[in-house]
Short mmCIF file of N, CA and C in Angstrom, two decimals:
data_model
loop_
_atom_site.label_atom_id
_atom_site.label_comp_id
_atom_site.label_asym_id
_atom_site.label_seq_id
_atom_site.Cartn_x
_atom_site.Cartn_y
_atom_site.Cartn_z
N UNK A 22 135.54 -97.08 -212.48
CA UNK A 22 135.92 -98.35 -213.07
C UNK A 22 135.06 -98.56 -214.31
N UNK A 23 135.53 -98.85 -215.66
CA UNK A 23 135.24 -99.33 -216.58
C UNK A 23 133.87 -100.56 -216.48
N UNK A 24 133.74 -100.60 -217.65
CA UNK A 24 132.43 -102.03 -217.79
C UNK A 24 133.43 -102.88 -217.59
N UNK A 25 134.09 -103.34 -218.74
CA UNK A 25 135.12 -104.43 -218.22
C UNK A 25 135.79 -104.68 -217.17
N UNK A 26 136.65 -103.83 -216.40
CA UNK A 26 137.10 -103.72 -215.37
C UNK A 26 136.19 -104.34 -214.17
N UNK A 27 135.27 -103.72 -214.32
CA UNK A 27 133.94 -104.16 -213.63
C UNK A 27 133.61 -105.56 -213.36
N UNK A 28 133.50 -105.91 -215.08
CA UNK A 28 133.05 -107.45 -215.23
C UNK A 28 134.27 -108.73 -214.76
N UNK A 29 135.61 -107.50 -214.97
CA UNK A 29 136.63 -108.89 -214.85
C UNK A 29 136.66 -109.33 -213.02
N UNK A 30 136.38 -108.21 -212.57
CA UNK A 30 136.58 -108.21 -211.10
C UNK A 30 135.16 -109.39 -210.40
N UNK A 31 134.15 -109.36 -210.89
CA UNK A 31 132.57 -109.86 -210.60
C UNK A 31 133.19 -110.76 -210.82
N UNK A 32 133.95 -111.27 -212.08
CA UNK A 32 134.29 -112.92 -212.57
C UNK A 32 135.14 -113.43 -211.76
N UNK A 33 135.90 -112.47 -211.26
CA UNK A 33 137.40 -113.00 -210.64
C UNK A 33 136.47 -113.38 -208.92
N UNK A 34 135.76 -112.78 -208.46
CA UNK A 34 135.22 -113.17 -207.41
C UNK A 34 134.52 -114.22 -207.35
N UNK A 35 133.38 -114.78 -208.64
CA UNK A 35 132.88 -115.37 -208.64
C UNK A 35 134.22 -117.13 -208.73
N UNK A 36 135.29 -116.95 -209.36
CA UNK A 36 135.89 -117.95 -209.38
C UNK A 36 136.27 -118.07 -208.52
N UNK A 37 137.37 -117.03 -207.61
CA UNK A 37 137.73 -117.65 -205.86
C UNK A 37 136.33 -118.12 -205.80
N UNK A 38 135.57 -117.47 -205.13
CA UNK A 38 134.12 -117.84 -204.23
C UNK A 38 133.96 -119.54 -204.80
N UNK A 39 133.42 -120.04 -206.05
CA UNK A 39 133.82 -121.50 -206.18
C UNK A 39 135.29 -122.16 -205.67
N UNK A 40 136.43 -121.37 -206.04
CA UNK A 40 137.36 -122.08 -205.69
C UNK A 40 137.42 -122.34 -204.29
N UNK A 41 137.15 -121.25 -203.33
CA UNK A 41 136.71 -121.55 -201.90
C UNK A 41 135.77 -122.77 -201.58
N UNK A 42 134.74 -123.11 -202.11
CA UNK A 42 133.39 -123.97 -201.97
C UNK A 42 134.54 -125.13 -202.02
N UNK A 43 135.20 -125.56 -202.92
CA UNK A 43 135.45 -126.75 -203.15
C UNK A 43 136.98 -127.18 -203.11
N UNK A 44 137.60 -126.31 -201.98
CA UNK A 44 138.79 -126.45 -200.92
C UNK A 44 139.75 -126.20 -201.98
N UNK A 45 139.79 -125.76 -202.84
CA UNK A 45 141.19 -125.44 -203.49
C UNK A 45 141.50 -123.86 -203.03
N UNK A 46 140.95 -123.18 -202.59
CA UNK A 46 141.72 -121.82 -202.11
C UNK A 46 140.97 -121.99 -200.81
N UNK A 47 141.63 -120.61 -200.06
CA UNK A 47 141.50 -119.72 -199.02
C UNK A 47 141.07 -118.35 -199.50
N UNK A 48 140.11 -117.94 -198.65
CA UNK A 48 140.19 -116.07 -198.73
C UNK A 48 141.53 -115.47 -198.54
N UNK A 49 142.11 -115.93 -197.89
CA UNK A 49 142.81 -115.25 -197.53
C UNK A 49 144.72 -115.80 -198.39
N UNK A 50 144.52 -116.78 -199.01
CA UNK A 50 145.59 -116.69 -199.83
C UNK A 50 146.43 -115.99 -200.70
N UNK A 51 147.57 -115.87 -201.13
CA UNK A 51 148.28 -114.69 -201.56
C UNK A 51 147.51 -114.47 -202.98
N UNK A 52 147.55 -113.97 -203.54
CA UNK A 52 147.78 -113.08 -204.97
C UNK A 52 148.74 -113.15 -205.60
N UNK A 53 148.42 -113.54 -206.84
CA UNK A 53 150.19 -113.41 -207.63
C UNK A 53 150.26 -112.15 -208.20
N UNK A 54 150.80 -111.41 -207.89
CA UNK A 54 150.93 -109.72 -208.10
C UNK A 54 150.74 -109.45 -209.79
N UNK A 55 151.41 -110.16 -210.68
CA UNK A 55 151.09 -110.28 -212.20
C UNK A 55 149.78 -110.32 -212.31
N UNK A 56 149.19 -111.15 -211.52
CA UNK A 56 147.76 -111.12 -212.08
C UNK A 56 146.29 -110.68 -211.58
N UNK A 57 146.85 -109.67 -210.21
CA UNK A 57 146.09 -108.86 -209.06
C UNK A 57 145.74 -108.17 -210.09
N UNK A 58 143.87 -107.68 -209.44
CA UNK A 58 143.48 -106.73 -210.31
C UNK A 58 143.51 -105.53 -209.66
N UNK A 59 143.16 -104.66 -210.37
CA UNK A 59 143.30 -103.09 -210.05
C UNK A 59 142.72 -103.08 -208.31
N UNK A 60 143.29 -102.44 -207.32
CA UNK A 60 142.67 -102.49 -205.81
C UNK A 60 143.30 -103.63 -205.15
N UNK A 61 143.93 -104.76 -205.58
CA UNK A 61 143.80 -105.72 -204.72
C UNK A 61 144.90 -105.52 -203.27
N UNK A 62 144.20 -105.33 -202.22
CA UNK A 62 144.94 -104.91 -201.14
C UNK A 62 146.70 -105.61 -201.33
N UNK A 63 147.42 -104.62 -200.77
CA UNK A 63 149.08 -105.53 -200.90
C UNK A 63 149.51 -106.79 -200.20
N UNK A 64 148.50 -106.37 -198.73
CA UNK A 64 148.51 -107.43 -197.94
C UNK A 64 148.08 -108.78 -199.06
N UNK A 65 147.41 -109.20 -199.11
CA UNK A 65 146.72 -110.11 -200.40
C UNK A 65 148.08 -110.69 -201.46
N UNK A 66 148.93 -109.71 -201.88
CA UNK A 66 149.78 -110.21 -202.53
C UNK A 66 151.28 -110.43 -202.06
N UNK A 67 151.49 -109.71 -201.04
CA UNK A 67 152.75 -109.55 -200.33
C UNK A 67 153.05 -110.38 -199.04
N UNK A 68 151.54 -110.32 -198.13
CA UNK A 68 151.42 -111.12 -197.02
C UNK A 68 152.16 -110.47 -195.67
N UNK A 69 152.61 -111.54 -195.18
CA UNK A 69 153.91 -111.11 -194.07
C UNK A 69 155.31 -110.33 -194.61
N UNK A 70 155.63 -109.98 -195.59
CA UNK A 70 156.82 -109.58 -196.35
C UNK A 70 156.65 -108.18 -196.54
N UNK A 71 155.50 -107.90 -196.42
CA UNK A 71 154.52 -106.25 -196.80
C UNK A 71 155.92 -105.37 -195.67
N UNK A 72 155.72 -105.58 -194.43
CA UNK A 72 156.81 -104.36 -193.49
C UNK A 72 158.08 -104.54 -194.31
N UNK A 73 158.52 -105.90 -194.57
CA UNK A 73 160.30 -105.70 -194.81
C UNK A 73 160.46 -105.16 -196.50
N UNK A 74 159.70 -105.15 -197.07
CA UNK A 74 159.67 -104.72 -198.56
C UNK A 74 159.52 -102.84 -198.68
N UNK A 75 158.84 -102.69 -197.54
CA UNK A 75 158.75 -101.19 -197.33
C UNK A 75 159.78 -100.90 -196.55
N UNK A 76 160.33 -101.37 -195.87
CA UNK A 76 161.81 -101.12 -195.18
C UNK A 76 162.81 -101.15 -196.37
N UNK A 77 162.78 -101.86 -197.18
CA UNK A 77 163.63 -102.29 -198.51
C UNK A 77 163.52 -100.82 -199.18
N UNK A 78 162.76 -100.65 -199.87
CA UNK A 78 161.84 -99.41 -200.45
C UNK A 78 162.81 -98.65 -199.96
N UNK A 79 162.26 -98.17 -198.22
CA UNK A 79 162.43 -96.86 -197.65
C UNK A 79 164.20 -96.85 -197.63
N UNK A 80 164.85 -97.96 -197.91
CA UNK A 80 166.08 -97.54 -197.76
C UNK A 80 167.25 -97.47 -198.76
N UNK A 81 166.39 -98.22 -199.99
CA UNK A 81 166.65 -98.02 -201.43
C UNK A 81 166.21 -96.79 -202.59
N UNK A 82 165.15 -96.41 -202.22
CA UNK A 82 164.99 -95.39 -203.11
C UNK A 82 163.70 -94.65 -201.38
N UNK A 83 164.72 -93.73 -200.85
CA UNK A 83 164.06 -92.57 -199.93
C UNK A 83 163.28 -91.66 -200.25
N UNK A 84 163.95 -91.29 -201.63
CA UNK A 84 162.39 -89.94 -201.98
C UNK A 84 161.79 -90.57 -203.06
N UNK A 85 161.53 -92.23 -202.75
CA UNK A 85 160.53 -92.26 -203.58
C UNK A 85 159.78 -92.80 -205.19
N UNK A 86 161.35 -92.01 -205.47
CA UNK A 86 161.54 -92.10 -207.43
C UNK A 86 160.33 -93.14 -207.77
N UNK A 87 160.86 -94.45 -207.48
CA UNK A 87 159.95 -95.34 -208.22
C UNK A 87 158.59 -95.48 -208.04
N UNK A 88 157.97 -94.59 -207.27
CA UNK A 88 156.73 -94.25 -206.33
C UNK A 88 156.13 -93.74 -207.78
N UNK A 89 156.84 -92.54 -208.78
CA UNK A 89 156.38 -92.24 -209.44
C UNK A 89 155.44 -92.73 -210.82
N UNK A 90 156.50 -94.00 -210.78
CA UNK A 90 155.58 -94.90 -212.22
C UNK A 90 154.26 -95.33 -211.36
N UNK A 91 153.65 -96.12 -213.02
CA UNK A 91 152.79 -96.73 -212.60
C UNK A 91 152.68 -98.21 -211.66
N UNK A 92 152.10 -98.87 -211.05
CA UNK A 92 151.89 -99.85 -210.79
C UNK A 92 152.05 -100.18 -209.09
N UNK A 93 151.63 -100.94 -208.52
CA UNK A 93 151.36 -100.88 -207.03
C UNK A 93 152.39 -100.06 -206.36
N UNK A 94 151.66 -99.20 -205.46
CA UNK A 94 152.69 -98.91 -204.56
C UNK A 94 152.90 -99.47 -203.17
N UNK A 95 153.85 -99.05 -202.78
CA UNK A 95 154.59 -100.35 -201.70
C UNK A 95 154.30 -98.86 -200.21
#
């Protein structure tokens, strides 16, 4: 991971962690996938929807294809 990468992630923690202190989030609240940083578990952005989106996936594209670009995989 990059310096920046680095720093944006320290910042992004440090703002939940206040936003937690002072009841406007949860740990455990979703993620808006646009603005998840690099790692952020799927669970985190997907939630309960995570099995039926991979069922979706597995029965829309089987070998995969879109597996190939970049950006989260499912």
């Amino acid at each position: 991971m990059g310096y920046f990468q680095g720093a944006l992630k320290d910042l992004s923690k440090v703002i939940q962690d206040r936003a937690i202190e002072e009841g406007e989030s949860k740990a455990d609240d979703l993620r808006y996938p646009n603005y998840a940083l690099e790692g952020t578990p799927l669970e985190l952005m997907y939630g309960e929807s995570l099995p039926r989106l991979r069922e979706i996936r597995a029965a829309v594209d089987p070998e995969n294809v879109m597996g190939l670009t970049g950006g989260w995989k499912l």
